[in-house]
Amino acid sequence: MKIGLDIGSTTIKCAVLDDNNKLIYKSYERHYSQITEKIAEILENIRRNVKGAENAYFAMSGSAGMGVAESCGIDFVQEVYATRVAANTFIENTDVIIELGGEDAKILFLSGGMEVRMNGSCAGGTGAFIDQMAMLLNVPMDELNELAKECEKTYTIASRCGVFAKSDIQPLLNQGAKKSDIAKSIFVAVVNQTIAGLAQGREIAGKIVYLGGPLTFLPELRKSFDETLKTTGICPEDSLYYVAMGAALCADERINFDEIIEKVKHYRGSGNFAFNKPLFENEKELEEFKARHAKATVAIGELKGYTGKAYIGIDAGSTTLKATVISEDKKILFSQYQSNSGNPVPIVKEILEKIYDINPDINIVSSAVTGYGEEIIKNAFGIDIGVVETIAHLTAAKNFMPDVEFIIDIGGQDIKCFKIHNGAIDNIFLNEACSSGCGSFLQTFANALGYSVEEFSKLGLLAKQPVDLGSRCTVFMNSSVKQAQKDGATIEDISAGLSISVVKNALYKVIRTSSASELGKKIVVQGGTFLNDAVLRVFEKETGREVIRPCISGLMGAYGAALYAMNKCKGEGKSTIIKREALNGFFHKIVTTNCGLCNNNCRLTVNTFSDGKRYIAGNRCERPITKKSPDNSFNIYEYKRNLLDSYKPVKGSRGKIGIPMGLNMFELLPFWHTFFTKLGFEVVRSPYSTRKLYLSGQHTIPSDTVCFPAKLMHGHVQWLIDNGIKTIFYPCMSYNFDEHMGDNHYNCPVVAYYPEVIHANVRDIEKVTFFYEYLGIHRRKEFPYKMHEHLEKYFGKIDVKEVKAAARAAYDEYESYLAKIRTYGEDIIKRAEKENKPIFVLCGRPYHADPEINHGIDRMIASFNVAIISEDVVSNKVDKFPTTVLNQWTYHSRLYSAARYVSTKPNMNLVQLVSFGCGVDAITTDEVRGILEQKGKIYTQIKIDEITNLGAVKIRIRSLLATLDEN
């Protein structure tokens, strides 16, 4: 008889095998981080319930079991080896094992060369991630699976980690997307994360076995894997216990129950962990702190019987919904703060019903709504005004501190910070796609440890040794918390340590402050997270400032919206908000459809309400609403795409040659199209990127951290191969053209050498002739001769005179292409100045014009009646100037020059597009920000990757426009 335990990150699995390797006893239990107690309990149960267990062999495995096994003298079997042993014993000829655990994910390639791919310290795409998503949808796990069966369409959702995904899912919920569609989208996201993040270019094929809790309990997740991999995988009986069974099969030490249970019960961690100073030295210091912050109050009135003018403010946030009713003297007559349960519409209906029940004759003069759910709530209930979050929070803060200099608002999954100068917003900071410094960060840990967030936060106030956890993302930090627990840290120490992490993330990753003096002296903190005294205390200690935290910290968005409504209507008129009678018959119907009015074919969510009003979400332009084509004459990105579309294939005597339309080949299409057409080739380019094109090459991407534009190149090359192109031209190019703006003129390393990655990882590349030689078009005189050598190697005899003539035409065409862009850009500037339109320089890389890369951001910005030009329109208007960084990349030099030009133009503002995962943009963003802020201009950054939701982008752009209006 053999006993195996699998100590996972969230569960313990036990397997007892008889002498014939038949499973005769099993158990599967969550340990809630109480690992040793649970091991002792399970061993007691085996001794009591399994006959003959006292003579069994015993071994342990699992990601959380090694420390206990080593300390207690128990045989330990590495979990990958245990899995392999079990698979080889119970399932013959297995090629690939995909195993998803609580916070672990792995792929074992057993044939064609044994290889293991495991997730690192990130739990994105694992059981913990799916747990978080089920909580966000407010459904139990089994219901998530049932919902996915009813799916009609899927959305693009990040599964790198839970907090990224929340940023994608919450806006979808607020827009009325069906939970069934989101449930399926979550499973698809997990599949994509596993394939892109773990397989990393190695093909998953053959006999595939699914193991682990999520794949056992969620048939729809297995189905999503099958659909993507175009296979039918096997989920064996007892799949949960394969690691435990493998450990049992490897066991060769007999068990001594008494000795092991005693050792396990007395196992203690090392007690060695890094810690910070206590938040408070004693109870007296804590009480003084509480008394000081109790002074920032707002007057409270009575809604019942109130006959004066009333104003309603609603903040439909990312995870919560807040509402206030205020009187004409700014007293709060009514307030409510609660979870939005994934759908704000029924919550707002209940709140309005409650208001009318308390005061049926209420005189509502005006109303306003802010937050993620602003648009749907405004349309559903006839709210008078929609106000961007930043302005709502500023309005509320001024009520407590009229001369406020800095506001920081930490909500459920977003951080908003803004500097105030002369009473108006001077600069805005928003967290970029990650919410590790937000309320959901603390909530995740509180729930995992079995506490409400309020209870958990209070535990840390008087902690003796707050754990130093750094300021990493939620799922990255799980392992740090578990290790600290093993090393003897108390729950109190961990609670305090997490509060410290929240503040440090906000200060040093979002605001990127180098000293407290940058924030100013008069600071207002708000948002539900600051109701946590531990977070507030850390913020004061870290900044060295005593700040104002209003008593309604969590309600500031709603309170500010109500004040904004009051200020706008000046106490006159009657609100258009839904009346009680209409509320009784209110209904909300959701239909999903594809737009079909252009090539984007946007997936629309159409919300219809009882008064006939409709709210359409998911559209990248106003066409589904207006039924008219948008005016693109002020959008240089649209002009660029049309210009590139004019380079059509021309039949030639030398056959077809394919060009993948991405990275540097995007801007160089005019050059290479002209060059090869002149030589008698028919140039076929891949189309603009689409989601389908991306997924077609996803299985060949070797790195999950490379930028999205680079990932797309796999799809472009695959498209050319699939469409019968036998020769693909994609050269390595260390240098770009020298535009004499920087210290050198390199391409970034990814752009320069990505053809090598394609050659090494796209299996089908061996079916075609792949030209990926090293070329230097920056050397105009040498290029034709070098190119001639390469061409003859691939295509036989070609006259060098032909190549020289083609090169001359190519250089001329490229210069003509840039000249056309600059001329059209100048025309946009002149027309915009004549019509008094704001001008945005939407800058990044040339390939950011690809509609799948920018997700229609250019069109979305243009819908605000803004003129859009790109960095290359104005970069040549500035003489070379010194920068604080090494200015050696052509595309970066354009960014710096454009920033320098914009900083001198009152009617222009710069918005920088940054690819998530772009290492060198860590340099460019700081430099561009510095150039602009030196001259008092606002810097706005938008991070883009494969995720398409533009909710956060819209807030950022509206905030910028509102700030410019205020100024």
PDB file of C-alpha atoms in Angstrom, residues 106-261:
ATOM      1  CA  LYS A 106       1.998  23.725 -16.368  1.00  0.00           C
ATOM      2  CA  ILE A 107       2.334  21.963 -19.698  1.00  0.00           C
ATOM      3  CA  LEU A 108       4.339  18.723 -19.859  1.00  0.00           C
ATOM      4  CA  PHE A 109       5.554  17.679 -23.302  1.00  0.00           C
ATOM      5  CA  LEU A 110       6.249  13.957 -22.954  1.00  0.00           C
ATOM      6  CA  SER A 111       6.949  13.033 -26.588  1.00  0.00           C
ATOM      7  CA  GLY A 112       9.345  14.615 -29.054  1.00  0.00           C
ATOM      8  CA  GLY A 113      11.723  15.562 -26.252  1.00  0.00           C
ATOM      9  CA  MET A 114      10.606  15.784 -22.622  1.00  0.00           C
ATOM     10  CA  GLU A 115      10.013  19.408 -21.646  1.00  0.00           C
ATOM     11  CA  VAL A 116       8.117  21.213 -18.886  1.00  0.00           C
ATOM     12  CA  ARG A 117       6.650  24.713 -19.084  1.00  0.00           C
ATOM     13  CA  MET A 118       5.404  26.224 -15.814  1.00  0.00           C
ATOM     14  CA  ASN A 119       4.051  29.599 -14.781  1.00  0.00           C
ATOM     15  CA  GLY A 120       6.402  31.690 -12.677  1.00  0.00           C
ATOM     16  CA  SER A 121       5.153  33.815  -9.825  1.00  0.00           C
ATOM     17  CA  CYS A 122       2.034  34.925 -11.716  1.00  0.00           C
ATOM     18  CA  ALA A 123      -1.228  33.058 -11.205  1.00  0.00           C
ATOM     19  CA  GLY A 124      -2.964  34.462 -14.255  1.00  0.00           C
ATOM     20  CA  GLY A 125      -4.989  31.831 -16.109  1.00  0.00           C
ATOM     21  CA  THR A 126      -5.184  29.430 -13.136  1.00  0.00           C
ATOM     22  CA  GLY A 127      -7.883  28.350 -10.704  1.00  0.00           C
ATOM     23  CA  ALA A 128      -7.291  31.429  -8.528  1.00  0.00           C
ATOM     24  CA  PHE A 129      -7.902  33.607 -11.581  1.00  0.00           C
ATOM     25  CA  ILE A 130     -11.153  31.793 -12.428  1.00  0.00           C
ATOM     26  CA  ASP A 131     -12.230  32.077  -8.764  1.00  0.00           C
ATOM     27  CA  GLN A 132     -11.722  35.843  -8.921  1.00  0.00           C
ATOM     28  CA  MET A 133     -13.687  36.093 -12.151  1.00  0.00           C
ATOM     29  CA  ALA A 134     -16.599  34.088 -10.696  1.00  0.00           C
ATOM     30  CA  MET A 135     -16.619  36.446  -7.697  1.00  0.00           C
ATOM     31  CA  LEU A 136     -16.664  39.436 -10.048  1.00  0.00           C
ATOM     32  CA  LEU A 137     -19.685  37.987 -11.878  1.00  0.00           C
ATOM     33  CA  ASN A 138     -21.227  37.153  -8.487  1.00  0.00           C
ATOM     34  CA  VAL A 139     -21.824  33.507  -9.415  1.00  0.00           C
ATOM     35  CA  PRO A 140     -20.571  30.200  -7.931  1.00  0.00           C
ATOM     36  CA  MET A 141     -17.995  28.288  -9.965  1.00  0.00           C
ATOM     37  CA  ASP A 142     -20.376  25.607 -11.260  1.00  0.00           C
ATOM     38  CA  GLU A 143     -22.774  28.295 -12.465  1.00  0.00           C
ATOM     39  CA  LEU A 144     -19.915  29.945 -14.377  1.00  0.00           C
ATOM     40  CA  ASN A 145     -19.619  26.712 -16.329  1.00  0.00           C
ATOM     41  CA  GLU A 146     -23.392  26.552 -16.980  1.00  0.00           C
ATOM     42  CA  LEU A 147     -23.410  30.197 -18.117  1.00  0.00           C
ATOM     43  CA  ALA A 148     -20.625  29.517 -20.621  1.00  0.00           C
ATOM     44  CA  LYS A 149     -22.830  26.892 -22.313  1.00  0.00           C
ATOM     45  CA  GLU A 150     -25.300  29.642 -23.273  1.00  0.00           C
ATOM     46  CA  CYS A 151     -22.662  31.858 -24.898  1.00  0.00           C
ATOM     47  CA  GLU A 152     -23.528  33.643 -28.151  1.00  0.00           C
ATOM     48  CA  LYS A 153     -20.282  35.609 -28.647  1.00  0.00           C
ATOM     49  CA  THR A 154     -16.948  36.133 -26.930  1.00  0.00           C
ATOM     50  CA  TYR A 155     -15.016  39.224 -25.903  1.00  0.00           C
ATOM     51  CA  THR A 156     -11.287  39.781 -25.663  1.00  0.00           C
ATOM     52  CA  ILE A 157     -10.273  39.554 -22.000  1.00  0.00           C
ATOM     53  CA  ALA A 158      -6.796  39.578 -20.466  1.00  0.00           C
ATOM     54  CA  SER A 159      -5.923  36.613 -18.315  1.00  0.00           C
ATOM     55  CA  ARG A 160      -2.369  37.647 -17.456  1.00  0.00           C
ATOM     56  CA  CYS A 161      -3.824  38.158 -14.002  1.00  0.00           C
ATOM     57  CA  GLY A 162      -7.111  38.805 -12.275  1.00  0.00           C
ATOM     58  CA  VAL A 163      -6.720  42.530 -11.854  1.00  0.00           C
ATOM     59  CA  PHE A 164      -6.101  43.076 -15.578  1.00  0.00           C
ATOM     60  CA  ALA A 165      -9.166  41.001 -16.419  1.00  0.00           C
ATOM     61  CA  LYS A 166     -11.365  42.953 -14.015  1.00  0.00           C
ATOM     62  CA  SER A 167     -10.454  46.084 -15.965  1.00  0.00           C
ATOM     63  CA  ASP A 168     -11.792  44.394 -19.109  1.00  0.00           C
ATOM     64  CA  ILE A 169     -14.844  42.692 -17.631  1.00  0.00           C
ATOM     65  CA  GLN A 170     -16.239  45.487 -15.481  1.00  0.00           C
ATOM     66  CA  PRO A 171     -16.861  47.896 -18.375  1.00  0.00           C
ATOM     67  CA  LEU A 172     -18.515  45.064 -20.313  1.00  0.00           C
ATOM     68  CA  LEU A 173     -20.866  44.417 -17.386  1.00  0.00           C
ATOM     69  CA  ASN A 174     -21.594  48.125 -17.085  1.00  0.00           C
ATOM     70  CA  GLN A 175     -22.380  48.242 -20.810  1.00  0.00           C
ATOM     71  CA  GLY A 176     -24.899  45.421 -20.431  1.00  0.00           C
ATOM     72  CA  ALA A 177     -22.927  42.491 -21.849  1.00  0.00           C
ATOM     73  CA  LYS A 178     -24.448  39.086 -21.018  1.00  0.00           C
ATOM     74  CA  LYS A 179     -22.844  37.130 -18.205  1.00  0.00           C
ATOM     75  CA  SER A 180     -22.994  34.000 -20.356  1.00  0.00           C
ATOM     76  CA  ASP A 181     -20.826  35.653 -23.020  1.00  0.00           C
ATOM     77  CA  ILE A 182     -18.376  36.918 -20.416  1.00  0.00           C
ATOM     78  CA  ALA A 183     -18.186  33.481 -18.760  1.00  0.00           C
ATOM     79  CA  LYS A 184     -17.186  31.869 -22.057  1.00  0.00           C
ATOM     80  CA  SER A 185     -14.761  34.741 -22.745  1.00  0.00           C
ATOM     81  CA  ILE A 186     -13.063  34.047 -19.387  1.00  0.00           C
ATOM     82  CA  PHE A 187     -12.478  30.414 -20.375  1.00  0.00           C
ATOM     83  CA  VAL A 188     -11.145  31.449 -23.791  1.00  0.00           C
ATOM     84  CA  ALA A 189      -8.818  33.912 -22.056  1.00  0.00           C
ATOM     85  CA  VAL A 190      -7.463  31.112 -19.850  1.00  0.00           C
ATOM     86  CA  VAL A 191      -6.838  28.978 -22.943  1.00  0.00           C
ATOM     87  CA  ASN A 192      -5.032  31.811 -24.726  1.00  0.00           C
ATOM     88  CA  GLN A 193      -2.948  32.559 -21.630  1.00  0.00           C
ATOM     89  CA  THR A 194      -1.934  28.896 -21.326  1.00  0.00           C
ATOM     90  CA  ILE A 195      -1.019  28.547 -24.985  1.00  0.00           C
ATOM     91  CA  ALA A 196       0.744  31.900 -25.361  1.00  0.00           C
ATOM     92  CA  GLY A 197       2.272  32.017 -21.882  1.00  0.00           C
ATOM     93  CA  LEU A 198       3.351  28.399 -21.429  1.00  0.00           C
ATOM     94  CA  ALA A 199       3.559  26.645 -24.791  1.00  0.00           C
ATOM     95  CA  GLN A 200       5.561  29.615 -26.107  1.00  0.00           C
ATOM     96  CA  GLY A 201       5.778  28.454 -29.672  1.00  0.00           C
ATOM     97  CA  ARG A 202       5.888  24.682 -29.110  1.00  0.00           C
ATOM     98  CA  GLU A 203       2.991  22.922 -30.796  1.00  0.00           C
ATOM     99  CA  ILE A 204       0.434  21.210 -28.549  1.00  0.00           C
ATOM    100  CA  ALA A 205      -0.612  18.113 -30.477  1.00  0.00           C
ATOM    101  CA  GLY A 206      -1.160  14.384 -30.196  1.00  0.00           C
ATOM    102  CA  LYS A 207      -2.764  12.672 -27.195  1.00  0.00           C
ATOM    103  CA  ILE A 208      -3.551  15.507 -24.771  1.00  0.00           C
ATOM    104  CA  VAL A 209      -4.473  14.903 -21.120  1.00  0.00           C
ATOM    105  CA  TYR A 210      -6.189  17.506 -18.918  1.00  0.00           C
ATOM    106  CA  LEU A 211      -5.427  17.495 -15.184  1.00  0.00           C
ATOM    107  CA  GLY A 212      -6.109  19.711 -12.166  1.00  0.00           C
ATOM    108  CA  GLY A 213      -9.175  21.175 -10.485  1.00  0.00           C
ATOM    109  CA  PRO A 214     -10.311  23.777 -13.046  1.00  0.00           C
ATOM    110  CA  LEU A 215     -10.078  21.328 -15.967  1.00  0.00           C
ATOM    111  CA  THR A 216     -11.819  18.598 -13.943  1.00  0.00           C
ATOM    112  CA  PHE A 217     -14.704  20.686 -12.628  1.00  0.00           C
ATOM    113  CA  LEU A 218     -15.291  22.898 -15.690  1.00  0.00           C
ATOM    114  CA  PRO A 219     -16.225  20.937 -18.838  1.00  0.00           C
ATOM    115  CA  GLU A 220     -16.703  24.193 -20.760  1.00  0.00           C
ATOM    116  CA  LEU A 221     -13.077  25.118 -20.042  1.00  0.00           C
ATOM    117  CA  ARG A 222     -11.998  21.770 -21.499  1.00  0.00           C
ATOM    118  CA  LYS A 223     -14.241  22.434 -24.490  1.00  0.00           C
ATOM    119  CA  SER A 224     -12.550  25.820 -25.006  1.00  0.00           C
ATOM    120  CA  PHE A 225      -9.152  24.107 -25.035  1.00  0.00           C
ATOM    121  CA  ASP A 226     -10.461  21.521 -27.515  1.00  0.00           C
ATOM    122  CA  GLU A 227     -11.873  24.214 -29.802  1.00  0.00           C
ATOM    123  CA  THR A 228      -8.662  26.243 -29.833  1.00  0.00           C
ATOM    124  CA  LEU A 229      -6.333  23.254 -30.193  1.00  0.00           C
ATOM    125  CA  LYS A 230      -8.684  21.563 -32.690  1.00  0.00           C
ATOM    126  CA  THR A 231      -8.514  18.303 -30.764  1.00  0.00           C
ATOM    127  CA  THR A 232     -10.406  16.249 -28.185  1.00  0.00           C
ATOM    128  CA  GLY A 233      -8.396  15.979 -24.989  1.00  0.00           C
ATOM    129  CA  ILE A 234      -8.793  13.357 -22.259  1.00  0.00           C
ATOM    130  CA  CYS A 235      -9.768  14.212 -18.697  1.00  0.00           C
ATOM    131  CA  PRO A 236      -9.236  10.907 -16.865  1.00  0.00           C
ATOM    132  CA  GLU A 237     -11.227   9.712 -13.904  1.00  0.00           C
ATOM    133  CA  ASP A 238      -9.535  10.897 -10.703  1.00  0.00           C
ATOM    134  CA  SER A 239      -7.665  13.574 -12.669  1.00  0.00           C
ATOM    135  CA  LEU A 240      -7.464  15.668  -9.502  1.00  0.00           C
ATOM    136  CA  TYR A 241      -5.282  13.090  -7.814  1.00  0.00           C
ATOM    137  CA  TYR A 242      -2.593  12.424 -10.436  1.00  0.00           C
ATOM    138  CA  VAL A 243       0.177  14.281  -8.597  1.00  0.00           C
ATOM    139  CA  ALA A 244      -0.763  12.557  -5.318  1.00  0.00           C
ATOM    140  CA  MET A 245      -0.924   9.190  -7.115  1.00  0.00           C
ATOM    141  CA  GLY A 246       2.477   9.860  -8.703  1.00  0.00           C
ATOM    142  CA  ALA A 247       3.917  10.661  -5.267  1.00  0.00           C
ATOM    143  CA  ALA A 248       2.458   7.414  -3.943  1.00  0.00           C
ATOM    144  CA  LEU A 249       3.965   5.435  -6.824  1.00  0.00           C
ATOM    145  CA  CYS A 250       7.378   6.905  -5.987  1.00  0.00           C
ATOM    146  CA  ALA A 251       7.140   6.341  -2.221  1.00  0.00           C
ATOM    147  CA  ASP A 252       9.790   4.023  -0.753  1.00  0.00           C
ATOM    148  CA  GLU A 253       9.782   4.986   2.970  1.00  0.00           C
ATOM    149  CA  ARG A 254       7.287   3.387   5.338  1.00  0.00           C
ATOM    150  CA  ILE A 255       5.074   5.753   7.297  1.00  0.00           C
ATOM    151  CA  ASN A 256       5.252   6.228  11.068  1.00  0.00           C
ATOM    152  CA  PHE A 257       1.946   7.998  11.709  1.00  0.00           C
ATOM    153  CA  ASP A 258       2.664   9.100  15.284  1.00  0.00           C
ATOM    154  CA  GLU A 259       6.073  10.522  14.482  1.00  0.00           C
ATOM    155  CA  ILE A 260       5.027  12.344  11.284  1.00  0.00           C
ATOM    156  CA  ILE A 261       1.801  13.784  12.722  1.00  0.00           C
TER     157      ILE A 261
END
